[in-house]
mmCIF file of C-alpha atoms (C1' of nucleotides) in Angstrom:
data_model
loop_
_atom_site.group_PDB
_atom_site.id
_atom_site.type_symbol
_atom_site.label_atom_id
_atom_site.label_comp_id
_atom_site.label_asym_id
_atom_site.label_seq_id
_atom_site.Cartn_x
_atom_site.Cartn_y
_atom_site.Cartn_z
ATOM 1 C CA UNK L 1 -4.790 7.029 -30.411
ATOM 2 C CA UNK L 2 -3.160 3.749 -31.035
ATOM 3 C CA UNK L 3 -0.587 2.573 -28.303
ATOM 4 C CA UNK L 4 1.963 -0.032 -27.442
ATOM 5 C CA UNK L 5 1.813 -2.399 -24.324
ATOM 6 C CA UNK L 6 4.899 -1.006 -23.451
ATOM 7 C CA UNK L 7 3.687 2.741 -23.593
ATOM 8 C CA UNK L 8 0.667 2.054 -21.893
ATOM 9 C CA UNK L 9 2.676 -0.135 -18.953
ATOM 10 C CA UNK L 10 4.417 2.761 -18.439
ATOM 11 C CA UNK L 11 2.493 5.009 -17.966
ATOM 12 C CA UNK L 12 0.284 2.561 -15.372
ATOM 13 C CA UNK L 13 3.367 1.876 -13.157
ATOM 14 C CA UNK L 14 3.917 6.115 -12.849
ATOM 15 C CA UNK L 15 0.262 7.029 -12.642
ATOM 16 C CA UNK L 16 -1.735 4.061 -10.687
ATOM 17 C CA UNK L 17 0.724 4.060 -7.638
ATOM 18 C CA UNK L 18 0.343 8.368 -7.402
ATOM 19 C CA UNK L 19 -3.579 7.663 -7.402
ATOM 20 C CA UNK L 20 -3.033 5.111 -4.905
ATOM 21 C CA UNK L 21 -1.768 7.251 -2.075
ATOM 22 C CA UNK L 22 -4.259 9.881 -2.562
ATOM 23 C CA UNK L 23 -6.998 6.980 -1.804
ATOM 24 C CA UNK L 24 -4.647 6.052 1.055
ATOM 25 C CA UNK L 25 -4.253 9.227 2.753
ATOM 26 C CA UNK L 26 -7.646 10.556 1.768
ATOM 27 C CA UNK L 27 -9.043 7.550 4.114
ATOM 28 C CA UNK L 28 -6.952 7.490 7.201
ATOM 29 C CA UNK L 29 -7.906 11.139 7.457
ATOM 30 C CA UNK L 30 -12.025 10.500 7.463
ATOM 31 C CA UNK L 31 -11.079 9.708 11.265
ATOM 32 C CA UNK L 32 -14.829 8.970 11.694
ATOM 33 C CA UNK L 33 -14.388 5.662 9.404
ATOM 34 C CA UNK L 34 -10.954 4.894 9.841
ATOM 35 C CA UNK L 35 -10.461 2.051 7.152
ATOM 36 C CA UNK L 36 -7.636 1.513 5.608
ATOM 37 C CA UNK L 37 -7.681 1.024 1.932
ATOM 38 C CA UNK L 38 -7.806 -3.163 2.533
ATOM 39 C CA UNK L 39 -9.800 -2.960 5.027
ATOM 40 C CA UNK L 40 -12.552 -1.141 3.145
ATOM 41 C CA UNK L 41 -11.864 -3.515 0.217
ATOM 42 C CA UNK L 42 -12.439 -6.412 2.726
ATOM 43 C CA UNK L 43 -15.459 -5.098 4.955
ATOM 44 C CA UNK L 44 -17.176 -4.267 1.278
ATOM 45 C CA UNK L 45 -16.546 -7.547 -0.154
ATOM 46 C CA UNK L 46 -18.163 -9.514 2.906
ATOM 47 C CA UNK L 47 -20.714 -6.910 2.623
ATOM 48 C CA UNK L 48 -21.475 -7.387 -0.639
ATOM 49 C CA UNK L 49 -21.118 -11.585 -0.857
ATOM 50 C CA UNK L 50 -23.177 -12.444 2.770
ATOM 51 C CA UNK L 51 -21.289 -15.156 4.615
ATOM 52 C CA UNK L 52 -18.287 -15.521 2.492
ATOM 53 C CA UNK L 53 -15.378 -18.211 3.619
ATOM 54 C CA UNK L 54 -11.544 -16.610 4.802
ATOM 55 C CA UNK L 55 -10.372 -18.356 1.713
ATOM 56 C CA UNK L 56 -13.186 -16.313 -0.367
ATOM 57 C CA UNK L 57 -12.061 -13.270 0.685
ATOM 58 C CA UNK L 58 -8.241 -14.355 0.511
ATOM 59 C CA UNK L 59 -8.698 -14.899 -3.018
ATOM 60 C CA UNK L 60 -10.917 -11.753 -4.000
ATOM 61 C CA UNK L 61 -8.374 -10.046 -1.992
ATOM 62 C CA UNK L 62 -5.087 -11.591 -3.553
ATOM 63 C CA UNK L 63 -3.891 -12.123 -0.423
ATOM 64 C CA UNK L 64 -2.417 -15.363 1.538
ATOM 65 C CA UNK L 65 -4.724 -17.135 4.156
ATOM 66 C CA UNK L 66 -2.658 -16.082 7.471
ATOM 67 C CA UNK L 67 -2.790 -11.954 5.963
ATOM 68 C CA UNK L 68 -6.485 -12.560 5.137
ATOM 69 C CA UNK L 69 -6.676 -13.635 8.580
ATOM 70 C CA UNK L 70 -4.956 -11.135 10.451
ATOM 71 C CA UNK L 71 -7.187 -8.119 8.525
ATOM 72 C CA UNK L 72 -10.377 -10.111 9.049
ATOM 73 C CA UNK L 73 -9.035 -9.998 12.666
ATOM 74 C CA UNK L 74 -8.366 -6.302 13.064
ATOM 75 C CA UNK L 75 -12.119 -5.885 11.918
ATOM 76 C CA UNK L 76 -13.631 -8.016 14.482
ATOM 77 C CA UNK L 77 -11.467 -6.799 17.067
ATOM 78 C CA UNK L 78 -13.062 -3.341 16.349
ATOM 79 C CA UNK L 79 -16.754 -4.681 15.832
ATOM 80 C CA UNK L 80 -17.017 -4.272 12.153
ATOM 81 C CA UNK L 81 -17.910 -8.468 11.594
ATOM 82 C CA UNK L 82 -18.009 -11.739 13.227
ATOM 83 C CA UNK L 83 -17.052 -15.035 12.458
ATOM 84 C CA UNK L 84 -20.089 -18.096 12.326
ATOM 85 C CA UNK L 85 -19.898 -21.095 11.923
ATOM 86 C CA UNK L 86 -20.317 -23.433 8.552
ATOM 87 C CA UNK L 87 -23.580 -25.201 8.398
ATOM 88 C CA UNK L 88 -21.921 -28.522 6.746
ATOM 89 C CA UNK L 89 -18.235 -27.871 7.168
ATOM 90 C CA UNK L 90 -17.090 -27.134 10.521
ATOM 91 C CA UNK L 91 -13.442 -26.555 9.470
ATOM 92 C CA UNK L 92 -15.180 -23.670 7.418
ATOM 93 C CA UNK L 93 -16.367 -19.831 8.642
ATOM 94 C CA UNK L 94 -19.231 -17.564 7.608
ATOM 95 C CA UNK L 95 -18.349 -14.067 7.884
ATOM 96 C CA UNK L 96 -20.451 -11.225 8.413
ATOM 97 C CA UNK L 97 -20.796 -7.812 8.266
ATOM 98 C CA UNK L 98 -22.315 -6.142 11.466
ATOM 99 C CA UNK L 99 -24.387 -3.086 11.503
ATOM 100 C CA UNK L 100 -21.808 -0.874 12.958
ATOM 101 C CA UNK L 101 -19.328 -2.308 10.082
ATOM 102 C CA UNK L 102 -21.842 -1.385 7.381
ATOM 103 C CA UNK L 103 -22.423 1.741 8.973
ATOM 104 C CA UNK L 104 -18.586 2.635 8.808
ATOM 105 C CA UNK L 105 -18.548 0.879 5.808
ATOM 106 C CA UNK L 106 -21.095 3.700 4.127
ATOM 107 C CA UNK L 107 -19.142 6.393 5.687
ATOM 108 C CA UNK L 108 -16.053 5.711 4.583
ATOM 109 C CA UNK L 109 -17.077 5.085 1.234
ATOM 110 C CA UNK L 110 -19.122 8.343 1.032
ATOM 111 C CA UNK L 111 -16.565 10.313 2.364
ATOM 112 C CA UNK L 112 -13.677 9.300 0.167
ATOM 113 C CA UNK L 113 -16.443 8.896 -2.531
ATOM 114 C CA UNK L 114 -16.790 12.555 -1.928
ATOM 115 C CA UNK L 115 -13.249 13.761 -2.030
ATOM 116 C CA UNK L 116 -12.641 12.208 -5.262
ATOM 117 C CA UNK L 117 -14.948 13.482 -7.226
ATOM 118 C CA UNK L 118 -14.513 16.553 -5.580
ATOM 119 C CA UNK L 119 -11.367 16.366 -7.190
ATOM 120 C CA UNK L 120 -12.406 14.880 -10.612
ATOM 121 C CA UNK L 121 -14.408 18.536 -10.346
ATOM 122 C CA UNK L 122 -12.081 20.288 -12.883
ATOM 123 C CA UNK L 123 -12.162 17.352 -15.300
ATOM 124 C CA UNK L 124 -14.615 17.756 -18.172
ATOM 125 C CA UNK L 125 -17.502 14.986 -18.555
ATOM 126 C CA UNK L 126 -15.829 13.813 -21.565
ATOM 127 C CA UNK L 127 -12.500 13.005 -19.872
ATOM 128 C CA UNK L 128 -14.220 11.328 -17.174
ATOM 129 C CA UNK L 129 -15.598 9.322 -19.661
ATOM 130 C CA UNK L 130 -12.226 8.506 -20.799
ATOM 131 C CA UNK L 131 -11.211 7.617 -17.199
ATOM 132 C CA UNK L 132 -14.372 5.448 -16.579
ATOM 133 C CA UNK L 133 -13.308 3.426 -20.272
ATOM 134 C CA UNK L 134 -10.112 2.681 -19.054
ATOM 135 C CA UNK L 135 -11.636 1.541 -15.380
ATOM 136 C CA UNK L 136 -13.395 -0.870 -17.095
ATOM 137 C CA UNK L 137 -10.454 -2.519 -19.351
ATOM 138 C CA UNK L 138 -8.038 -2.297 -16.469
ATOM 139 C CA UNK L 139 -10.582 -4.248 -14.360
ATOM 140 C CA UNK L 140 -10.892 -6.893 -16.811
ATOM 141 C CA UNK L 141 -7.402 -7.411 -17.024
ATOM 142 C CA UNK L 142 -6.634 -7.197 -13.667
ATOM 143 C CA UNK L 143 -9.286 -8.954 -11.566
ATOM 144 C CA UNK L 144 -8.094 -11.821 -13.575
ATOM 145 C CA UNK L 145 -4.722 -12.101 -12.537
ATOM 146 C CA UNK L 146 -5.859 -12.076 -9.167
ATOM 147 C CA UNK L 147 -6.988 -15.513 -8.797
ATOM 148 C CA UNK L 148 -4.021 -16.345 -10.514
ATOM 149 C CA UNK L 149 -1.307 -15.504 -8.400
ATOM 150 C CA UNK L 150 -3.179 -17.196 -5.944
ATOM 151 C CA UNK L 151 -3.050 -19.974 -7.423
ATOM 152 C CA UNK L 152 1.029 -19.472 -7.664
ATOM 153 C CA UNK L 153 0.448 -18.643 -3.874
ATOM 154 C CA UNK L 154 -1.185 -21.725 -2.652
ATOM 155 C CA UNK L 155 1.422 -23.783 -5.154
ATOM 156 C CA UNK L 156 4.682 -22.192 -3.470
ATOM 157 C CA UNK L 157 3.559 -22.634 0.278
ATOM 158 C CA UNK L 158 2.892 -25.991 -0.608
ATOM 159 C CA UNK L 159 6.179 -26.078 -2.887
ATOM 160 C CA UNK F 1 -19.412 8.829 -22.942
ATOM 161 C CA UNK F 2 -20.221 11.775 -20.776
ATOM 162 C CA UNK F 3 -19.848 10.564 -16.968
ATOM 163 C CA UNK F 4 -20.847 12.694 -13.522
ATOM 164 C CA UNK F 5 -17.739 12.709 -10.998
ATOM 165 C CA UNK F 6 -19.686 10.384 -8.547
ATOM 166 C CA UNK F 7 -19.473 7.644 -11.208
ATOM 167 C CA UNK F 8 -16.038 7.960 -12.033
ATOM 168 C CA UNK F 9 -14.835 8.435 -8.641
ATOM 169 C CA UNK F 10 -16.679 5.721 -8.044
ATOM 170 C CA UNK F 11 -14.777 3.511 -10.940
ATOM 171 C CA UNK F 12 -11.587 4.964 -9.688
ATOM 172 C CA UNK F 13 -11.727 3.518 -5.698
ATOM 173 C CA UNK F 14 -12.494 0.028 -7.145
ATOM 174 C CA UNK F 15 -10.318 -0.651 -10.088
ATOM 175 C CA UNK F 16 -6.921 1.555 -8.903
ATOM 176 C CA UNK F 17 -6.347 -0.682 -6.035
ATOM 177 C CA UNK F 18 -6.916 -3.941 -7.806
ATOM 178 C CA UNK F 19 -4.471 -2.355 -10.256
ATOM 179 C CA UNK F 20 -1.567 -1.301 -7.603
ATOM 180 C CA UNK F 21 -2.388 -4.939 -5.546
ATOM 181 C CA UNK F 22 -1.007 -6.067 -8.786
ATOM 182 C CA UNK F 23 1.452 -4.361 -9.676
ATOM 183 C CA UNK F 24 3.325 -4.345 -5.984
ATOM 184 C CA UNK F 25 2.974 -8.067 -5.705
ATOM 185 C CA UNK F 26 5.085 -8.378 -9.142
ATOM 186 C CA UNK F 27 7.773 -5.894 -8.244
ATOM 187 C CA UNK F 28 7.701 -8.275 -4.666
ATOM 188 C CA UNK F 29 8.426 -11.309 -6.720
ATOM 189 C CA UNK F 30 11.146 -9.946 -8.761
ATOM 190 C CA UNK F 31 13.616 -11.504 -6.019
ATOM 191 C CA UNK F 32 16.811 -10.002 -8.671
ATOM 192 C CA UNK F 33 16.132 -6.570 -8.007
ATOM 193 C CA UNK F 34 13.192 -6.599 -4.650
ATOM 194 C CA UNK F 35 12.247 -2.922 -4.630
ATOM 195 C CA UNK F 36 8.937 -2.333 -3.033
ATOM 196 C CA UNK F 37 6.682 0.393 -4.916
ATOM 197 C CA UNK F 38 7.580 3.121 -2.845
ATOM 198 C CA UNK F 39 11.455 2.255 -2.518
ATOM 199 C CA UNK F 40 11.000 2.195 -6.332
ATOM 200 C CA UNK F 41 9.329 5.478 -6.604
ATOM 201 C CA UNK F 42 11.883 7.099 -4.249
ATOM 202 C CA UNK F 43 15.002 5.963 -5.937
ATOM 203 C CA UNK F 44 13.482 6.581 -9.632
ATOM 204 C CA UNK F 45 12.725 10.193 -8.087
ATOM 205 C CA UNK F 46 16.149 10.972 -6.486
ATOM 206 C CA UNK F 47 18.036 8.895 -9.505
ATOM 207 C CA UNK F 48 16.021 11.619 -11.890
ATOM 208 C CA UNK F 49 16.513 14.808 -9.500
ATOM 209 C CA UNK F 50 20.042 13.848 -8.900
ATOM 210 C CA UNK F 51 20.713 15.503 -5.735
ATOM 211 C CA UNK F 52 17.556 16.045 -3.715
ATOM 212 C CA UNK F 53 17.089 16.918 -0.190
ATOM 213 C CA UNK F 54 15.166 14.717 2.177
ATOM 214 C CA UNK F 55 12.039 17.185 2.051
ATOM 215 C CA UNK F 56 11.833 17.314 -1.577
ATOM 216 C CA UNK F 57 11.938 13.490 -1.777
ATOM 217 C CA UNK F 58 8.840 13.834 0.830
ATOM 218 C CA UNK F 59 7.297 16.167 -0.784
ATOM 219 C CA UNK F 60 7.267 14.252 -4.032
ATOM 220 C CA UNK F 61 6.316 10.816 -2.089
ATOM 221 C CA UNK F 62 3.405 12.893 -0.225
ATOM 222 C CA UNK F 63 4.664 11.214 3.191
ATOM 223 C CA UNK F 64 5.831 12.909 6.223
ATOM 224 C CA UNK F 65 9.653 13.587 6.704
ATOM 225 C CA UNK F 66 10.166 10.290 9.503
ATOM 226 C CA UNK F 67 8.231 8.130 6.678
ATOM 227 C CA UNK F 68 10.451 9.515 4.421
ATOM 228 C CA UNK F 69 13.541 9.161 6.304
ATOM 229 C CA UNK F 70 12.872 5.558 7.066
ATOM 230 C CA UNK F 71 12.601 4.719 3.664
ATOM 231 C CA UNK F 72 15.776 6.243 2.770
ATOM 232 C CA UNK F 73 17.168 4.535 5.157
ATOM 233 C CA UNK F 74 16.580 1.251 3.971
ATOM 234 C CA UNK F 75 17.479 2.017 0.710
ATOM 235 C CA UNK F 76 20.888 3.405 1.909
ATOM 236 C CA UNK F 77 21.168 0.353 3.854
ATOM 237 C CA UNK F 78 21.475 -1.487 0.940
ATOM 238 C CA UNK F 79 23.946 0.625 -0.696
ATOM 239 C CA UNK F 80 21.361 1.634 -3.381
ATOM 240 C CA UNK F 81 22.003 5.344 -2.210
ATOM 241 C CA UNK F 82 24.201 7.831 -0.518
ATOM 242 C CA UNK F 83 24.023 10.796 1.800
ATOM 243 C CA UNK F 84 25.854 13.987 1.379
ATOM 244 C CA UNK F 85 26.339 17.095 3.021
ATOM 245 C CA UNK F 86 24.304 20.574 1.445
ATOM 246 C CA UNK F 87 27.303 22.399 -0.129
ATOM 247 C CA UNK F 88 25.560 26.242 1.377
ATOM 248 C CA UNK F 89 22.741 24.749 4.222
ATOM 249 C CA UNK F 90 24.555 21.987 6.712
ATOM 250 C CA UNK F 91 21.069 21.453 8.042
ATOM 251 C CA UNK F 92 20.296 19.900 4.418
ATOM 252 C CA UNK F 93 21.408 16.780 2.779
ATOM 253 C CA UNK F 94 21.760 15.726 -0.946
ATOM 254 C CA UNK F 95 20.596 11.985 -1.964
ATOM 255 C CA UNK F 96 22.620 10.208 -4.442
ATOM 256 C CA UNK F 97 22.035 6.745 -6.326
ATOM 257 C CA UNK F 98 24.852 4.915 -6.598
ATOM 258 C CA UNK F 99 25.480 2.886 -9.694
ATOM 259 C CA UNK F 100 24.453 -0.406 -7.786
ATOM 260 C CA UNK F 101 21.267 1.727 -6.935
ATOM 261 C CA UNK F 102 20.584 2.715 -10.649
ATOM 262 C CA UNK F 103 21.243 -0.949 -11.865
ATOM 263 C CA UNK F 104 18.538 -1.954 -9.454
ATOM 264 C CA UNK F 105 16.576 0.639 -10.461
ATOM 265 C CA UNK F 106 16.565 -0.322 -14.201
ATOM 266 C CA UNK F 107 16.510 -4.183 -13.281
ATOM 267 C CA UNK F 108 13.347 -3.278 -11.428
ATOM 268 C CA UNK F 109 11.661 -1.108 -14.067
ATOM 269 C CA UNK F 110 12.194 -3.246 -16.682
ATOM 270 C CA UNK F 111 10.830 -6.085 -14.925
ATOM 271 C CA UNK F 112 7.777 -4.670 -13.701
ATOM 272 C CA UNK F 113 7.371 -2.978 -17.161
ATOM 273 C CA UNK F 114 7.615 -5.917 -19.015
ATOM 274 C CA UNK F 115 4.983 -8.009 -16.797
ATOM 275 C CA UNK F 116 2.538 -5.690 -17.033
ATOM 276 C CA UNK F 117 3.224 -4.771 -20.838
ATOM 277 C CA UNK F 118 2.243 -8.622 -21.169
ATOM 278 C CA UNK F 119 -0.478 -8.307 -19.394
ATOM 279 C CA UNK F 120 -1.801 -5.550 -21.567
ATOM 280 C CA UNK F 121 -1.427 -7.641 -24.321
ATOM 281 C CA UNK F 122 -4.915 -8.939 -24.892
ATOM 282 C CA UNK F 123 -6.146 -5.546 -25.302
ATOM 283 C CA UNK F 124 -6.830 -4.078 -28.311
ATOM 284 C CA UNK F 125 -4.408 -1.000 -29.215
ATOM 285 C CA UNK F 126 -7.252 1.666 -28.959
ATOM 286 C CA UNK F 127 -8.397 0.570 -25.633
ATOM 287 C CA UNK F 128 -4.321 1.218 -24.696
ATOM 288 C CA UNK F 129 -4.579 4.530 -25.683
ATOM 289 C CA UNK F 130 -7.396 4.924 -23.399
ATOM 290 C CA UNK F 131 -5.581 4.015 -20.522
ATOM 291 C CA UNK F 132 -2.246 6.213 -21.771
ATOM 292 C CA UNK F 133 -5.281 9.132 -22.203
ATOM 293 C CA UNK F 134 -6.859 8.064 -18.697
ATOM 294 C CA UNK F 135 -3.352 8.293 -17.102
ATOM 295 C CA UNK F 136 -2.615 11.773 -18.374
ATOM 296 C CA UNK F 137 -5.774 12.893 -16.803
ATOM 297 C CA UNK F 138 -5.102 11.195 -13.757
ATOM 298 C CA UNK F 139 -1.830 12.451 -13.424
ATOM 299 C CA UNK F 140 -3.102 16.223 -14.052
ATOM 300 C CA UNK F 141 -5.219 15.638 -11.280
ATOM 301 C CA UNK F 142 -3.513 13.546 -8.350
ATOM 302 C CA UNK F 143 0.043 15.540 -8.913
ATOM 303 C CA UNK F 144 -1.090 18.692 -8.222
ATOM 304 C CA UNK F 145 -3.395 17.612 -4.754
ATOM 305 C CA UNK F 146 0.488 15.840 -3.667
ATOM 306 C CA UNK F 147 1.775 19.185 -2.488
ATOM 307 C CA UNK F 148 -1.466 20.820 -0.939
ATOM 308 C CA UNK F 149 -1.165 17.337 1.231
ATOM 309 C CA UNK F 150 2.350 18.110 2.192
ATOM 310 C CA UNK F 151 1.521 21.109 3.374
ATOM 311 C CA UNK F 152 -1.257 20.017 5.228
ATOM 312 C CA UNK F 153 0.835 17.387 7.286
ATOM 313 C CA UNK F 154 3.420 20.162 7.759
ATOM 314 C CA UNK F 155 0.650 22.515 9.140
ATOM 315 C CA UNK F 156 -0.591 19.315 11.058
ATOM 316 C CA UNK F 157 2.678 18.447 12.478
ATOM 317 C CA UNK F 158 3.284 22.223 13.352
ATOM 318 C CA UNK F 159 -0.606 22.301 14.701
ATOM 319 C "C1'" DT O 1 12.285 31.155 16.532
ATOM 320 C "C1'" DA O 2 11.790 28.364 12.259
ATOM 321 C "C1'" DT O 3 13.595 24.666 9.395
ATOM 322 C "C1'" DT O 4 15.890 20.109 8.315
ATOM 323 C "C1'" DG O 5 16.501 15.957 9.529
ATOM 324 C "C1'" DT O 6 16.465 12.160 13.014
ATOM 325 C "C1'" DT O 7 15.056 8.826 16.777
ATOM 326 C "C1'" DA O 8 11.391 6.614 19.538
ATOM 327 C "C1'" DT O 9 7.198 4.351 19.468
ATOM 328 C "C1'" DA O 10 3.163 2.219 17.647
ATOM 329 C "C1'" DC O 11 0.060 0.417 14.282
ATOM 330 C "C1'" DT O 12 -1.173 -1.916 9.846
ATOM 331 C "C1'" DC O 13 0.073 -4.844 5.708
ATOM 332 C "C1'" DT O 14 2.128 -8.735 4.136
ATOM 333 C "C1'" DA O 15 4.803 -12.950 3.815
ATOM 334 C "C1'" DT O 16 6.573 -17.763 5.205
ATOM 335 C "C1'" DA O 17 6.628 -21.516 8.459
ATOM 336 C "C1'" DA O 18 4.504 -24.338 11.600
ATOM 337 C "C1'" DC O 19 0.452 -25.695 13.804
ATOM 338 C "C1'" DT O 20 -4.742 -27.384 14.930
ATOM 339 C "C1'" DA O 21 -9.045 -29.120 13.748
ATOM 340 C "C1'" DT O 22 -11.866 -31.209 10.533
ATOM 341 C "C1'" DA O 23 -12.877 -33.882 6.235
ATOM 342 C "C1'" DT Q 1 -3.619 -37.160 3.446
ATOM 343 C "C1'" DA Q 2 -5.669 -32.693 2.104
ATOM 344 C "C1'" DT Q 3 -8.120 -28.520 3.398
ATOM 345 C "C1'" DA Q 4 -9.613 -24.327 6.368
ATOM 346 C "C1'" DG Q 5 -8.111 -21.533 9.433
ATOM 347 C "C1'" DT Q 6 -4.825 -19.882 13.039
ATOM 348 C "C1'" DT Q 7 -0.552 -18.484 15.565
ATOM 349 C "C1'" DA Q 8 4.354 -17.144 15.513
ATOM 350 C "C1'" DT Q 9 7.622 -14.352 13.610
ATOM 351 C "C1'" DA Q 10 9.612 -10.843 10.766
ATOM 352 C "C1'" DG Q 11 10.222 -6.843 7.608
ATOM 353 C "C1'" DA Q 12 8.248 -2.801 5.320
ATOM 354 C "C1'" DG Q 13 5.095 1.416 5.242
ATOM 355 C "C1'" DT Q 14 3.247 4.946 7.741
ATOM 356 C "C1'" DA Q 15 2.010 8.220 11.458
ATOM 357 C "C1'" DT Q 16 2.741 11.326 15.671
ATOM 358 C "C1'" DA Q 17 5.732 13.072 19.241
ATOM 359 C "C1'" DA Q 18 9.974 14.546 20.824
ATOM 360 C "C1'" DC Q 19 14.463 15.926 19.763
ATOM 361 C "C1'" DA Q 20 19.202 17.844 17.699
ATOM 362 C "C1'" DA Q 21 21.598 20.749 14.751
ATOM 363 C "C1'" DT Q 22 21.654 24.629 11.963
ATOM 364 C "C1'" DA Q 23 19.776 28.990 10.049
#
DNA sequence: TATTGTTATACTCTATAACTATA
DNA sequence: TATAGTTATAGAGTATAACAATA
């Protein structure tokens, strides 16, 4: 099935944001994990990376410094990571995932983990196939962009 | 490609909200017409029903009726839409885009269309139909779930 | 008494502007 | 002077609780 950008760009901007709030709710209702849908993408990236910078996860995140900062603050607040100091740059931070954060961190992703697939149940292996496909081209369009709008970002705070 | 749920849903929480990062923080920049995604979603809905009652617009949005009523708020606010009185029910209302609301609307749209269109351009026309085929799965799946939600917060609500 | 919508309150997400400390 | 991070401020999204008006 051939299609045109336009076609397929429509049906992203219907589809993507009704898949979105299913994530959304389906994780503020674990109440045992309690991670928003940035959070989770924020805790997991410092989990996965080990000592990232703010500005790391700003730009994984697509997201300014002072809103990086702020989330990276919530999680602290609540135990989840620290902040450590930069062996050769002082100006810079290490992040860090605590145990308690990679605890919650495995919860919550288990648990919403769980309901989705629960709900990919009905779908036949062959369609989930087709979902997985388009998972992968979507990401490769789209974790490119990120870094740059950040770039656009940093160039209009700076004007 | 045959794929287990676990590995899809597991696709599905890590590309869909690098996706909808994307696609909010173009509809932010389009300073013309400044919808956010669920503004957009609720006009587009009540511009389509033509008429709808604050519930319905809910139920659609999967949000609780305060959420709901906050939103439409705003977008009455800025004389995008109107209230009116429930011809047989004076407990209901009727929502109405006005033709400022609808020009947004399609300013918005087109906008957001055509940016991501673009950015769907370096994929090959097969892989779009994956995504259009991807989507129509999706959709199957993360409609229906939208209204056993709602009536979950209702039953929540009521406790 | 149940339903529709609203107001009050509180939290998170996100941005821009202005600042501090370090390089 | 440029960079990394923070604080101040503000608007939007969302929830729960409490309420008013109508059925």
């Amino acid at each position: 099935m051939d299609v045109t950008q336009e076609e397929s760009a429509r049906e992203l901007l219907e589809v993507v944001p009704i898949v979105m709030r299913d994530i959304r709710s389906e994780m503020r209702s674990r109440r045992s994990a309690e991670l928003t849908v940035p959070q989770f993408r924020t805790l997991a990236f410092v989990n996965r990376k080990e000592g990232p910078s703010l500005s790391e996860v700003a730009d994984h995140m697509g997201l300014t410094p002072p809103s990086t900062c702020r989330l990276v603050d919530g999680l602290i607040a609540r135990g989840m990571m620290t902040r450590q100091g930069h062996p050769t740059d002082r100006r810079r931070l290490r992040l860090i995932v605590t145990p308690r954060g990679a605890k919650i961190l495995e919860i919550s992703r288990s648990g919403t983990l769980a309901c989705l697939a629960e709900k990919l149940n009905g779908v036949t292996a062959q369609d989930r196939g087709i979902i997985v496909k388009a998972m992968g081209v979507l990401r490769s369009v789209f974790a490119e962009s990120q870094r740059k709008n950040r770039r656009k970002v940093r160039w209009c705070m700076s004007q």
